[in-house]
C-alpha positions as a printed NumPy array, in Angstrom:
array([[ 36.307,  74.021,   9.508],
       [ 34.632,  76.554,   7.182],
       [ 35.755,  79.543,   9.206],
       [ 39.461,  78.31 ,   9.032],
       [ 39.147,  78.1  ,   5.256],
       [ 37.707,  81.444,   5.005],
       [ 40.617,  82.771,   7.164],
       [ 43.18 ,  81.053,   4.997],
       [ 41.493,  82.519,   1.922],
       [ 41.255,  86.037,   3.551],
       [ 37.599,  86.137,   2.896],
       [ 35.515,  88.174,   5.412],
       [ 32.244,  88.825,   3.436],
       [ 30.063,  87.231,   0.84 ],
       [ 31.484,  89.502,  -1.839],
       [ 35.004,  88.317,  -1.076],
       [ 33.813,  84.765,  -1.242],
       [ 32.299,  85.353,  -4.574],
       [ 35.453,  86.939,  -5.848],
       [ 37.615,  83.941,  -4.538],
       [ 35.459,  81.73 ,  -6.444],
       [ 35.614,  83.687,  -9.416],
       [ 39.399,  83.586,  -8.996],
       [ 39.532,  79.803,  -8.515],
       [ 37.329,  79.147, -11.502],
       [ 39.703,  81.479, -13.646],
       [ 42.82 ,  79.486, -12.154],
       [ 41.073,  76.366, -13.067],
       [ 40.504,  77.337, -16.69 ],
       [ 43.962,  78.638, -16.849],
       [ 45.383,  75.291, -15.574],
       [ 43.076,  73.34 , -17.832],
       [ 44.94 ,  74.82 , -20.982],
       [ 48.056,  72.565, -20.11 ],
       [ 45.671,  69.594, -19.933],
       [ 44.199,  70.315, -23.194],
       [ 47.667,  70.786, -24.592],
       [ 49.091,  67.59 , -23.251],
       [ 46.18 ,  65.46 , -24.396],
       [ 46.376,  66.917, -27.867],
       [ 50.053,  66.231, -28.202],
       [ 49.623,  62.799, -26.824],
       [ 47.072,  61.936, -29.48 ],
       [ 49.204,  63.62 , -32.241],
       [ 52.369,  61.874, -30.927],
       [ 53.981,  65.258, -31.115],
       [ 54.084,  68.548, -29.378],
       [ 51.044,  70.736, -30.681],
       [ 49.286,  73.697, -29.129],
       [ 45.592,  73.444, -30.277],
       [ 43.238,  76.544, -30.506],
       [ 41.452,  75.478, -27.392],
       [ 44.727,  76.012, -25.551],
       [ 44.484,  79.777, -26.556],
       [ 40.81 ,  79.992, -25.813],
       [ 41.385,  78.497, -22.313],
       [ 44.416,  80.815, -21.945],
       [ 42.42 ,  84.026, -22.711],
       [ 39.26 ,  82.913, -20.619],
       [ 41.223,  82.086, -17.619],
       [ 43.591,  85.14 , -18.134],
       [ 40.57 ,  87.582, -18.492],
       [ 38.762,  86.176, -15.266],
       [ 42.271,  86.3  , -13.294],
       [ 42.842,  89.744, -14.621],
       [ 39.296,  90.745, -13.213],
       [ 40.14 ,  89.053,  -9.84 ],
       [ 43.362,  90.851,  -9.888],
       [ 41.899,  94.235, -10.36 ],
       [ 39.111,  93.508,  -7.859],
       [ 42.143,  92.487,  -5.268],
       [ 44.103,  95.61 ,  -6.301],
       [ 47.152,  93.571,  -6.991],
       [ 49.505,  95.575,  -9.288],
       [ 51.915,  92.594,  -9.922],
       [ 49.038,  90.201, -10.667],
       [ 47.405,  92.748, -12.999],
       [ 50.483,  93.605, -14.964],
       [ 51.091,  89.771, -15.294],
       [ 47.668,  88.947, -16.632],
       [ 47.382,  92.11 , -18.715],
       [ 50.534,  91.04 , -20.709],
       [ 49.347,  87.5  , -20.974],
       [ 46.078,  88.418, -22.175],
       [ 47.626,  90.556, -24.914],
       [ 49.745,  87.518, -25.94 ],
       [ 46.995,  85.153, -26.154],
       [ 44.864,  87.424, -28.128],
       [ 47.628,  88.057, -30.571],
       [ 48.235,  84.37 , -30.889],
       [ 44.673,  83.918, -31.795],
       [ 44.675,  86.743, -34.401],
       [ 47.85 ,  85.352, -35.965],
       [ 46.376,  81.875, -36.168],
       [ 43.06 ,  83.179, -37.577],
       [ 45.054,  85.202, -40.082],
       [ 47.162,  82.179, -41.153],
       [ 44.056,  80.058, -41.667],
       [ 42.262,  82.771, -43.75 ],
       [ 45.356,  83.07 , -45.987],
       [ 45.514,  79.293, -46.386],
       [ 41.744,  79.287, -47.359],
       [ 42.413,  81.923, -49.963],
       [ 45.358,  80.279, -51.311],
       [ 43.515,  76.92 , -51.815],
       [ 40.592,  78.657, -53.282],
       [ 42.794,  80.58 , -55.799],
       [ 44.637,  77.223, -56.599],
       [ 41.412,  75.395, -57.358],
       [ 40.472,  74.709, -60.952],
       [ 38.088,  77.304, -62.518],
       [ 35.232,  74.62 , -62.618],
       [ 35.681,  74.072, -58.835],
       [ 35.724,  77.758, -57.944],
       [ 32.42 ,  78.309, -59.881],
       [ 30.74 ,  75.539, -58.03 ],
       [ 31.819,  76.685, -54.839],
       [ 29.826,  79.759, -54.666]])
């Protein structure tokens, strides 16, 4: 039974088994992001993409990229590289937007509120 599973997964050494485990964990994280997005949308009763979605995306993407590099799969490497870039960019855009919103709300606060905030 175990030998059949190892053959199906193309595992012929403990190192290969470890990397397949890493790859499966990365895929689990990557798939988990959709569960996070779905639950968040259901709770909000509208379609939303929470920050956790992007963190799951980048975590799963980086792990899968490492796995793809180990496996020397150029198609998988290119696909995950592009994804990691996009996930990182989205996180940076969201953080920048949040920072601007904080600065705007701070600038719009009455002078007494600004002096008490620091």
